Backbone as CSV, one residue per row, in Angstrom:
resi,resn,N_x,N_y,N_z,CA_x,CA_y,CA_z,C_x,C_y,C_z
1,GLY,52.550,112.721,4.162,52.053,112.206,4.448,50.552,112.007,5.918
2,ALA,51.109,113.610,6.388,49.893,113.813,7.079,49.083,114.393,6.485
3,LYS,48.857,115.076,5.137,47.925,115.616,4.413,47.205,113.997,3.978
4,LYS,47.928,112.849,3.716,47.235,111.564,3.138,46.290,111.437,4.115
5,ALA,47.150,111.769,5.439,46.116,110.871,6.556,45.131,111.642,6.759
6,ASP,44.747,112.984,6.733,43.850,114.025,7.372,42.657,113.737,5.837
7,LYS,43.205,113.391,4.677,42.075,113.100,3.590,41.214,111.952,3.761
8,SER,42.162,110.516,3.967,41.547,109.814,4.679,40.967,109.439,5.655
9,ALA,41.116,110.118,6.862,40.062,110.174,7.729,38.990,111.256,7.383
10,GLU,39.506,112.267,6.299,38.208,112.970,5.875,36.505,112.036,5.383
11,VAL,37.726,111.212,4.251,36.679,110.581,3.590,35.979,109.366,4.229
12,GLU,36.254,108.842,5.302,36.077,107.780,6.423,34.728,108.463,6.669
13,LYS,35.351,109.718,7.294,34.231,110.260,8.574,32.759,110.728,7.685
14,LEU,33.090,111.027,6.191,32.001,111.650,5.720,31.285,110.353,4.916
15,SER,31.838,109.180,4.747,31.237,108.105,4.167,30.757,107.473,5.241
16,THR,31.090,107.545,6.251,30.221,106.593,7.567,29.055,107.914,7.618
17,LYS,28.884,108.843,7.952,27.998,109.761,7.997,26.724,109.716,6.807
18,ILE,27.027,109.709,5.746,26.671,109.354,4.449,25.436,108.245,4.766
19,GLU,26.423,106.843,5.195,25.920,105.715,5.414,24.527,105.822,5.956
20,GLN,25.049,106.320,7.452,23.743,106.534,8.339,23.017,107.280,8.140
21,MET,23.373,108.252,7.191,21.852,109.493,7.014,20.995,108.281,5.924
22,LYS,21.604,107.671,5.353,20.575,106.684,4.142,20.005,105.528,4.733
23,ALA,20.915,105.296,5.718,20.244,103.733,6.799,18.753,104.687,7.146
24,LYS,19.081,105.550,8.237,18.103,106.432,8.858,16.896,106.714,7.883
25,SER,17.081,107.234,6.648,16.212,107.330,5.570,15.497,106.695,4.959
26,ALA,16.039,105.828,4.718,15.494,104.265,4.349,14.293,103.781,5.378
27,GLU,14.541,103.893,6.802,13.897,103.299,7.823,12.824,104.339,7.981
28,LEU,12.871,105.561,7.862,11.818,106.526,7.755,10.829,106.222,6.850
29,LYS,11.369,105.819,5.673,10.291,105.834,4.377,9.877,104.238,4.517
30,GLU,10.200,103.562,5.000,9.460,102.183,5.448,8.244,102.384,6.443
31,GLU,8.594,103.172,7.339,8.016,103.666,8.507,6.608,104.337,8.198
32,VAL,7.096,105.112,7.023,5.802,106.259,6.429,4.986,105.016,5.889
33,VAL,5.738,104.036,4.726,4.733,103.619,4.046,3.782,102.431,4.847
34,GLN,4.371,101.793,6.235,3.456,101.121,7.215,2.447,102.170,7.895
35,LEU,3.065,103.373,7.837,1.582,104.469,8.475,0.642,104.998,7.594
36,GLN,0.743,104.776,6.278,0.098,105.152,5.257,-0.862,103.834,5.367
37,ALA,-0.349,102.502,5.341,-1.407,101.372,5.102,-2.004,101.190,6.290
38,ASP,-1.857,101.883,7.720,-2.638,102.275,9.113,-3.404,102.813,8.342
39,LEU,-2.931,104.055,7.949,-4.152,105.163,7.723,-5.404,104.531,7.009
40,ALA,-4.588,103.974,5.439,-5.716,103.180,5.013,-6.777,102.253,5.260
41,ALA,-6.094,101.297,6.603,-7.081,100.221,7.061,-7.979,101.040,8.220
42,LEU,-7.155,102.381,8.466,-8.204,102.995,9.504,-9.476,103.727,8.608
43,ALA,-9.026,104.189,7.601,-9.978,105.104,6.596,-11.089,104.022,6.488
44,LYS,-10.544,102.587,6.482,-11.488,101.623,5.875,-12.537,101.526,7.082
45,SER,-12.071,101.007,7.971,-12.973,100.922,9.430,-13.835,101.835,9.356
46,GLN,-13.551,102.952,9.444,-14.435,104.420,9.826,-15.261,104.441,8.719
47,ALA,-15.227,104.028,7.397,-16.287,103.647,6.499,-17.168,102.523,6.617
48,GLU,-16.569,101.472,6.999,-17.587,100.344,7.652,-18.554,100.782,8.763
49,ALA,-17.516,101.566,9.557,-18.467,101.634,10.808,-19.417,102.972,9.953
50,ASP,-19.423,103.726,9.229,-20.269,104.929,8.961,-21.562,104.062,8.656
51,LYS,-21.251,102.809,7.957,-22.077,102.334,6.797,-23.031,101.579,7.624
52,LEU,-22.153,100.520,8.956,-22.815,100.101,9.962,-23.948,100.800,10.275
53,ARG,-23.285,101.957,11.329,-24.133,102.846,11.878,-25.434,103.517,11.673
54,GLU,-25.300,103.468,10.431,-26.705,104.117,9.012,-27.288,103.169,9.322
55,GLU,-27.406,101.297,8.643,-28.129,100.721,8.523,-28.822,100.188,9.959
56,GLU,-28.004,100.397,10.960,-29.013,99.757,12.143,-29.747,101.276,12.632
57,HIS,-29.298,102.566,12.238,-30.052,103.502,12.764,-31.318,103.646,12.139
58,SER,-31.324,102.912,10.510,-32.710,103.204,9.329,-33.369,101.543,10.611
59,ALA,-32.846,100.990,10.477,-33.421,99.559,11.395,-34.268,100.094,12.421
60,TYR,-33.270,100.737,13.196,-33.893,101.193,14.697,-35.323,101.724,14.361
61,VAL,-35.357,102.941,13.630,-36.310,104.010,12.880,-37.624,103.243,12.611
62,SER,-37.098,102.201,11.807,-38.494,101.288,11.646,-38.795,100.497,12.512
63,ASN,-38.194,100.244,13.269,-38.667,98.887,14.261,-39.583,100.068,15.347
64,LYS,-38.842,100.784,15.782,-39.859,102.200,16.423,-41.074,102.379,16.230
65,ALA,-41.170,102.877,14.968,-42.211,103.152,14.413,-43.366,102.059,14.575
66,ASP,-42.521,100.884,13.890,-43.445,99.768,14.405,-44.389,99.565,15.522
67,LEU,-43.309,99.327,16.387,-43.300,99.542,18.253,-44.833,100.344,18.510
68,GLU,-44.350,101.410,17.765,-45.111,102.510,18.640,-46.398,102.703,17.999
69,GLN,-46.458,102.632,16.591,-47.469,102.020,15.847,-48.543,101.295,16.660
70,GLY,-47.831,99.903,17.059,-48.763,98.919,17.588,-48.989,99.293,19.107
71,LEU,-48.237,99.533,19.963,-48.843,100.085,21.360,-50.128,100.755,21.053
72,ASN,-49.533,101.938,20.435,-50.911,103.079,20.324,-51.913,102.121,19.515
73,GLY,-51.811,100.978,19.320,-53.255,100.334,18.638,-53.810,99.748,19.702
74,VAL,-52.957,98.627,20.885,-53.301,98.348,21.620,-54.437,99.270,23.018
75,LYS,-53.401,99.883,23.279,-53.673,101.164,24.012,-55.589,101.981,23.215
76,LEU,-55.551,101.989,22.205,-56.080,102.470,21.598,-57.710,101.567,21.868
77,ALA,-57.490,100.038,21.721,-58.478,99.384,22.053,-58.732,99.010,23.396
78,LEU,-58.040,99.031,24.220,-57.920,98.666,25.765,-59.101,100.304,26.112
79,LYS,-58.515,101.031,25.967,-59.497,102.577,26.013,-60.685,102.089,25.621
80,VAL,-61.085,101.511,24.311,-62.164,101.881,23.999,-63.194,100.047,25.201
81,LEU,-62.435,99.006,24.912,-63.127,97.967,25.797,-63.372,98.473,26.831
82,ASN,-62.522,99.384,27.694,-62.569,99.898,28.530,-63.841,100.723,29.087
83,GLU,-63.692,101.146,27.955,-64.873,102.287,28.229,-66.662,101.661,27.498
84,TYR,-66.565,100.523,26.972,-67.344,99.935,26.613,-67.793,99.456,27.674
85,TYR,-67.052,98.537,27.972,-67.592,97.642,29.325,-68.009,97.898,30.501
86,GLY,-67.438,99.555,30.687,-67.152,100.287,31.986,-68.812,100.907,32.275
87,GLN,-69.215,101.137,30.882,-71.079,101.618,30.873,-71.868,100.295,30.627
88,GLY,-72.579,100.548,31.788,-74.282,99.662,31.892,-73.542,98.391,31.943
89,GLU,-72.767,98.076,33.296,-72.307,96.792,33.736,-73.801,95.672,33.766
90,LYS,-74.576,96.278,34.260,-75.832,95.249,33.774,-75.972,94.742,32.536
91,ALA,-75.988,95.505,31.518,-76.312,94.964,30.241,-75.333,94.173,29.478
92,HIS,-74.156,94.432,30.112,-72.776,93.474,29.634,-72.437,92.655,30.605
93,THR,-73.033,92.172,31.309,-72.785,91.062,32.438,-71.824,90.122,31.976
94,ALA,-73.032,89.535,30.885,-73.168,88.001,30.208,-71.949,87.951,29.337
95,GLN,-71.308,89.359,29.176,-69.762,88.964,28.174,-68.592,89.590,28.951
96,SER,-69.105,89.724,30.135,-67.594,90.462,31.509,-66.501,89.296,31.077
97,GLY,-66.906,88.329,31.164,-65.913,87.148,31.647,-65.348,87.447,30.481
98,GLY,-65.576,87.122,29.161,-64.633,87.049,27.593,-63.971,88.210,27.478
99,ALA,-64.649,89.479,28.130,-64.292,91.211,27.786,-62.751,91.226,28.505
100,ALA,-63.042,90.458,29.719,-61.784,90.575,30.707,-60.393,89.793,30.531
101,SER,-60.785,88.778,29.636,-59.930,87.857,29.042,-59.127,88.603,27.852
102,ILE,-59.909,89.274,27.358,-59.550,90.037,26.003,-58.854,91.127,26.741
103,ILE,-59.264,91.910,27.481,-58.332,93.029,28.300,-57.517,92.868,28.751
104,GLY,-57.241,91.414,29.303,-56.251,90.885,30.165,-54.758,90.343,28.972
105,LEU,-55.340,90.155,27.906,-54.287,90.111,26.786,-53.614,90.808,26.153
106,LEU,-54.726,91.999,25.984,-54.255,93.369,25.549,-53.150,93.889,26.270
107,GLU,-53.307,93.786,27.438,-52.205,94.449,28.418,-51.044,93.482,28.404
108,VAL,-51.142,92.475,27.949,-49.928,91.769,28.230,-49.145,92.165,26.994
109,VAL,-50.228,92.000,25.621,-49.425,92.455,24.502,-48.669,94.163,24.596
110,GLU,-49.219,94.677,25.252,-49.274,96.425,25.552,-47.807,96.128,26.252
111,SER,-47.670,95.464,27.441,-46.543,95.396,28.128,-45.310,95.141,27.211
112,ASP,-45.581,93.905,26.292,-44.595,93.567,25.568,-43.949,94.731,24.396
113,PHE,-45.167,95.723,23.770,-44.616,96.360,22.902,-43.938,97.416,23.714
114,SER,-44.254,97.596,24.787,-43.500,98.859,26.084,-42.009,98.752,26.349
115,LYS,-41.986,96.852,26.363,-40.692,96.597,26.890,-39.892,96.509,25.651
116,GLY,-40.583,95.988,24.439,-39.669,96.089,23.247,-39.307,97.718,22.842
117,LEU,-39.912,98.270,22.947,-39.755,100.025,22.567,-38.220,100.305,23.401
118,ALA,-38.491,100.154,24.399,-37.722,100.436,25.565,-36.216,99.864,25.123
119,GLU,-36.326,98.568,24.711,-35.062,97.573,24.527,-34.311,98.532,23.363
120,VAL,-35.378,98.470,22.146,-34.903,99.166,20.915,-33.915,100.350,21.237
121,GLU,-34.643,101.383,22.133,-34.507,103.071,22.183,-32.546,102.303,23.192
122,THR,-32.919,101.531,24.113,-31.235,101.510,24.729,-30.473,100.972,23.748
123,ALA,-30.783,100.024,22.894,-29.794,99.523,22.142,-29.242,100.745,21.139
124,GLU,-30.003,101.170,20.683,-29.926,102.508,19.702,-28.969,103.477,20.389
125,GLU,-29.361,103.642,21.621,-28.438,104.718,22.299,-27.064,104.048,22.886
126,SER,-26.736,102.851,22.996,-25.695,102.222,23.423,-24.554,102.258,21.749
127,ALA,-25.589,101.717,20.457,-24.600,101.800,19.565,-24.200,103.096,19.226
128,VAL,-24.905,104.341,19.707,-24.722,105.733,18.931,-23.542,105.974,19.961
129,ARG,-23.420,105.373,20.884,-22.191,105.829,22.103,-20.879,104.956,21.528
130,ALA,-21.131,103.781,20.897,-19.767,103.279,20.903,-19.692,103.760,19.661
131,TYR,-20.205,103.837,18.687,-20.039,104.622,17.289,-19.189,105.988,17.458
132,GLU,-19.727,106.629,18.282,-19.164,108.193,18.493,-18.090,107.734,19.195
133,GLN,-17.767,107.030,20.418,-16.234,106.522,20.583,-15.252,106.284,19.893
134,GLU,-15.897,105.106,18.902,-15.024,104.647,17.731,-14.475,105.801,16.974
135,THR,-15.258,106.483,16.888,-15.168,107.736,15.177,-14.088,108.785,16.239
136,LYS,-14.196,108.666,17.474,-13.509,109.925,18.268,-12.284,109.256,18.426
137,ASP,-12.325,108.155,18.588,-10.644,107.106,18.642,-9.993,107.239,17.329
138,ASN,-10.611,107.107,16.096,-10.441,106.800,14.830,-9.477,108.250,14.498
139,ALA,-10.447,108.869,14.763,-10.002,110.916,14.549,-8.529,111.186,15.214
140,VAL,-8.310,110.249,16.276,-7.501,110.996,16.931,-6.152,110.177,16.361
141,GLU,-5.967,109.058,16.259,-5.359,107.974,15.754,-4.726,108.793,14.197
142,LYS,-6.050,109.018,13.531,-5.673,109.644,11.923,-4.721,110.556,12.097
143,THR,-4.992,111.386,12.941,-4.590,112.871,13.461,-3.304,112.779,13.631
144,ALA,-2.857,111.883,14.632,-1.915,111.398,15.269,-0.993,111.106,14.004
145,LYS,-1.575,110.194,13.200,-0.569,108.759,12.383,-0.081,109.971,10.881
146,THR,-1.112,110.936,10.855,-0.937,112.018,9.707,0.257,112.631,9.598
147,LYS,0.017,113.486,10.932,1.357,114.389,11.659,2.670,113.517,11.159
148,ASP,2.282,112.135,12.032,4.202,111.527,11.624,4.342,110.985,10.511
149,VAL,3.427,110.866,9.775,3.995,110.906,8.187,4.439,112.233,8.026
150,GLU,3.504,113.225,7.762,4.410,114.316,7.601,5.557,114.453,7.928
151,PHE,5.905,114.464,9.624,7.387,114.575,9.954,8.188,113.741,9.272
152,LYS,7.883,112.374,9.168,9.158,111.596,8.655,9.355,111.260,7.233
153,THR,8.297,112.280,6.835,8.261,112.027,5.387,9.553,113.368,4.718
154,LYS,9.278,114.396,5.839,9.909,115.798,5.771,11.644,115.080,6.323
155,GLU,11.174,114.636,7.225,12.744,114.100,7.899,13.723,113.648,6.529
156,SER,12.896,112.511,5.919,13.819,111.592,5.351,14.341,111.790,4.035
157,VAL,13.305,113.332,3.549,13.416,114.560,2.334,14.805,114.882,2.912
158,ARG,15.255,115.576,4.207,16.005,116.623,4.502,17.502,115.611,4.754
159,LEU,16.866,114.539,5.172,18.263,113.279,5.396,18.675,112.777,4.053
160,ASP,18.101,112.797,3.011,18.216,112.734,1.554,19.107,113.663,0.699
161,GLU,18.558,115.419,1.077,19.333,116.400,0.512,20.820,116.573,1.188
162,GLU,20.942,116.085,2.519,22.023,116.571,3.358,22.866,115.163,2.850
163,SER,22.833,113.883,2.562,23.563,113.180,2.312,23.946,113.544,1.161
164,ALA,23.289,113.880,-0.098,23.697,114.372,-1.371,24.746,115.095,-1.075
165,ALA,24.419,116.229,-0.554,25.316,117.479,-0.107,26.639,116.811,0.043
166,LEU,26.799,115.822,1.078,27.619,115.440,1.450,28.353,114.481,0.893
167,ALA,27.907,114.022,-0.122,28.207,112.941,-1.396,29.182,113.837,-2.341
168,SER,28.728,114.974,-2.166,29.690,115.829,-3.090,30.449,116.284,-2.616
169,ASP,30.531,116.638,-1.127,31.673,117.085,-0.669,33.042,115.833,-0.303
170,LEU,32.005,114.705,-0.551,33.128,113.148,-0.285,33.643,113.046,-1.772
171,ALA,33.037,113.527,-2.630,33.669,113.590,-3.705,34.909,114.150,-4.378
172,THR,34.826,115.559,-3.503,35.679,116.414,-3.560,36.661,116.082,-3.077
173,VAL,36.535,115.772,-1.212,37.764,115.351,-0.668,38.441,114.067,-1.668
174,GLN,37.889,113.138,-1.894,38.447,111.874,-2.581,39.336,112.406,-3.753
175,GLU,38.565,113.335,-4.572,39.568,113.619,-5.382,40.992,114.469,-5.013
176,GLU,40.733,115.148,-4.163,42.180,115.733,-3.385,42.804,114.640,-2.945
177,LEU,42.180,113.557,-1.899,43.301,112.545,-1.582,43.681,111.573,-2.863
178,ASP,42.986,111.761,-4.164,43.460,111.166,-4.950,44.817,111.708,-5.740
179,ALA,44.492,112.847,-5.786,45.532,113.772,-5.786,46.928,113.440,-5.406
180,VAL,46.959,113.673,-3.837,48.008,113.774,-2.715,48.233,112.111,-3.029
181,LEU,47.515,111.141,-3.291,47.935,109.486,-3.689,48.998,109.552,-5.097
182,GLU,48.846,110.383,-5.947,48.935,110.342,-7.056,50.130,111.117,-6.982
183,TYR,50.634,112.161,-6.118,52.011,113.010,-6.332,52.755,112.134,-5.483
184,LEU,52.103,111.614,-4.128,53.351,110.676,-3.494,53.782,109.477,-4.187
185,SER,52.960,108.873,-5.383,53.187,107.712,-5.568,54.224,108.290,-6.919
186,LYS,54.234,109.523,-7.321,55.130,110.050,-8.597,56.500,110.394,-7.443
187,ILE,56.614,110.682,-6.405,57.540,110.913,-5.502,58.258,109.617,-5.271
188,HIS,57.569,109.058,-5.047,58.075,107.397,-4.687,58.759,106.648,-5.748
189,LYS,58.373,106.838,-6.777,58.912,106.707,-7.864,60.093,107.214,-8.612
190,GLU,60.364,108.912,-8.139,61.199,109.298,-8.671,62.577,108.717,-7.789
191,CYS,62.336,109.066,-6.202,62.980,108.534,-5.345,63.698,106.875,-5.682
192,ASP,62.664,106.144,-6.100,63.204,104.940,-6.715,63.988,104.860,-7.829
193,GLU,64.290,105.724,-8.448,64.621,105.947,-9.745,66.151,106.377,-9.180
194,VAL,66.203,107.417,-8.599,67.220,108.083,-7.937,67.825,107.090,-7.557
195,ALA,67.386,106.468,-6.333,68.173,104.846,-5.710,69.045,103.830,-6.324
196,GLU,68.149,103.815,-7.470,68.424,102.823,-8.900,69.846,103.539,-9.539
197,THR,69.787,104.832,-9.811,70.938,105.403,-10.642,71.793,105.457,-9.734
198,TYR,71.722,105.590,-8.370,73.031,105.713,-7.645,73.415,104.252,-7.225
199,GLU,72.695,103.418,-7.192,73.113,101.966,-7.265,73.911,101.642,-8.719
200,GLN,72.953,102.101,-9.534,74.292,101.900,-10.880,75.406,102.379,-11.072
201,ARG,75.385,103.736,-10.832,76.536,104.375,-10.684,77.597,103.918,-9.597
202,LYS,77.050,103.186,-8.532,78.323,102.662,-7.558,78.822,101.329,-7.997
203,ALA,78.323,100.737,-8.631,78.229,99.909,-9.443,79.510,100.167,-10.381
204,ARG,79.002,100.721,-11.186,79.749,101.523,-12.648,81.435,101.804,-12.106
205,TYR,81.476,102.656,-10.740,82.654,102.984,-10.381,83.405,101.864,-9.734
206,GLU,82.543,101.206,-9.132,83.200,99.766,-8.530,84.046,99.039,-9.585
207,ALA,83.316,98.801,-10.616,84.167,98.303,-12.143,85.238,98.475,-12.760
208,GLU,84.984,100.272,-12.520,86.224,100.949,-12.985,87.487,100.983,-12.164
209,ILE,87.259,100.804,-10.967,88.432,100.720,-9.806,89.152,99.498,-9.951
210,ALA,88.052,98.168,-9.948,88.525,96.711,-9.998,89.502,96.686,-11.512
211,GLY,88.828,97.542,-12.569,89.484,97.615,-13.858,90.695,98.628,-13.515
212,LEU,90.968,99.256,-13.031,92.038,99.999,-12.758,93.132,99.116,-11.784
213,LYS,92.547,98.992,-11.072,93.594,97.825,-10.327,94.186,96.788,-10.964
214,GLU,93.155,96.009,-11.653,93.945,95.261,-12.372,94.676,95.293,-13.455
215,ALA,94.420,96.613,-14.113,95.740,97.109,-15.342,96.842,97.482,-14.444
216,LEU,96.809,98.142,-12.772,97.971,98.117,-12.623,98.869,97.093,-12.129
217,ASP,97.891,95.937,-11.838,98.458,94.858,-11.301,99.415,94.526,-12.343
218,VAL,98.690,94.487,-13.475,99.756,93.826,-14.582,100.498,94.621,-15.345
219,LEU,100.663,95.858,-15.146,101.401,97.035,-15.345,102.879,96.810,-14.333
220,GLU,102.420,96.420,-13.123,103.626,96.016,-11.591,104.118,94.863,-12.288
221,SER,103.713,93.782,-13.115,103.688,92.403,-13.104,104.966,92.911,-14.181
222,GLU,104.447,93.276,-15.363,105.447,93.603,-16.613,106.562,94.662,-15.953
223,THR,106.417,95.661,-15.339,107.610,96.300,-15.276,108.387,95.711,-14.400
224,ALA,107.935,94.525,-13.543,109.216,94.114,-12.634,109.976,92.601,-13.642
225,LEU,109.259,92.095,-14.403,109.735,91.620,-15.766,110.656,92.217,-16.595
226,VAL,110.244,93.512,-16.920,111.604,94.380,-17.467,112.566,94.301,-16.749
227,GLN,112.445,94.374,-15.545,113.633,94.666,-14.527,114.692,93.605,-14.466
228,ARG,113.736,92.644,-14.423,114.557,91.542,-13.935,115.231,90.589,-15.240
229,ARG,114.722,90.825,-16.248,115.494,90.749,-17.765,116.982,91.792,-17.906
230,SER,116.675,92.920,-17.382,117.684,94.477,-17.596,118.803,93.786,-17.154
231,SER,118.431,93.357,-15.629,119.116,92.810,-14.484,120.221,91.555,-15.169
232,HIS,119.505,90.776,-15.679,120.057,89.504,-16.131,121.177,90.101,-17.062
233,ARG,120.746,91.206,-18.126,121.522,91.081,-19.260,122.859,91.653,-18.976
234,ARG,122.923,92.635,-17.640,123.962,93.590,-17.282,124.974,92.250,-16.306
235,SER,123.794,91.200,-16.004,125.122,90.599,-15.212,125.698,89.466,-16.103
236,LEU,125.206,89.231,-17.669,125.807,88.546,-18.248,127.298,89.161,-19.086
237,ARG,126.619,90.484,-18.909,127.775,91.271,-19.566,129.153,91.418,-18.968
238,GLY,129.165,91.136,-17.356,129.615,91.827,-16.546,130.665,90.165,-16.456
239,HIS,130.135,89.111,-17.009,131.021,88.068,-16.697,131.897,87.610,-18.172
240,ALA,131.454,88.416,-18.916,132.067,88.256,-20.675,133.534,89.212,-20.646
């Protein structure tokens, strides 16, 4: 009985532990699948950011070149006009009004080009900072999640191996429990057979005793009858 209880308790304990390990392993595997999906999305996001940065930088280089070329052209025109109208003021007096208007217009254009150049440079610097920060954040997240995948994969493998080993132990203990149960069942059956045999013997003895009592009763009745007949005959002879 005690052995049966011990083995039953051990089977229950091992079964519970195996179920817990399997549940934890399954949970870890689900988390690994989610982490791998996150890493794939992260890689896609970084690739898109790389492509966008390349396109933005290419556009910046082109725009900057155009603006610098335009600005240099305006500066050169202004230099030429200023030099031209600065010489022999009397000779160019008749044209000075028109020249001033052209120079004024070119100066506005020069200011616009300078402003535009400053804006594209500021935008490029801002885009570079944002890209570098995003790339850094992505790298940190990638490192953390990659390590998480490695740890959780190893842990789930360890749990699977341990639960498999425990399952082997459980099979052994279950066999031992089955053997104990079979032995107890056999003993119980033998006890039942002994009990039945005793009952049968008791019934047979009781039947035999009843039979003997009945025989004795018959014998006693017959003996009494013989005795009465014998006494009657003696009595008749006495009267004769």
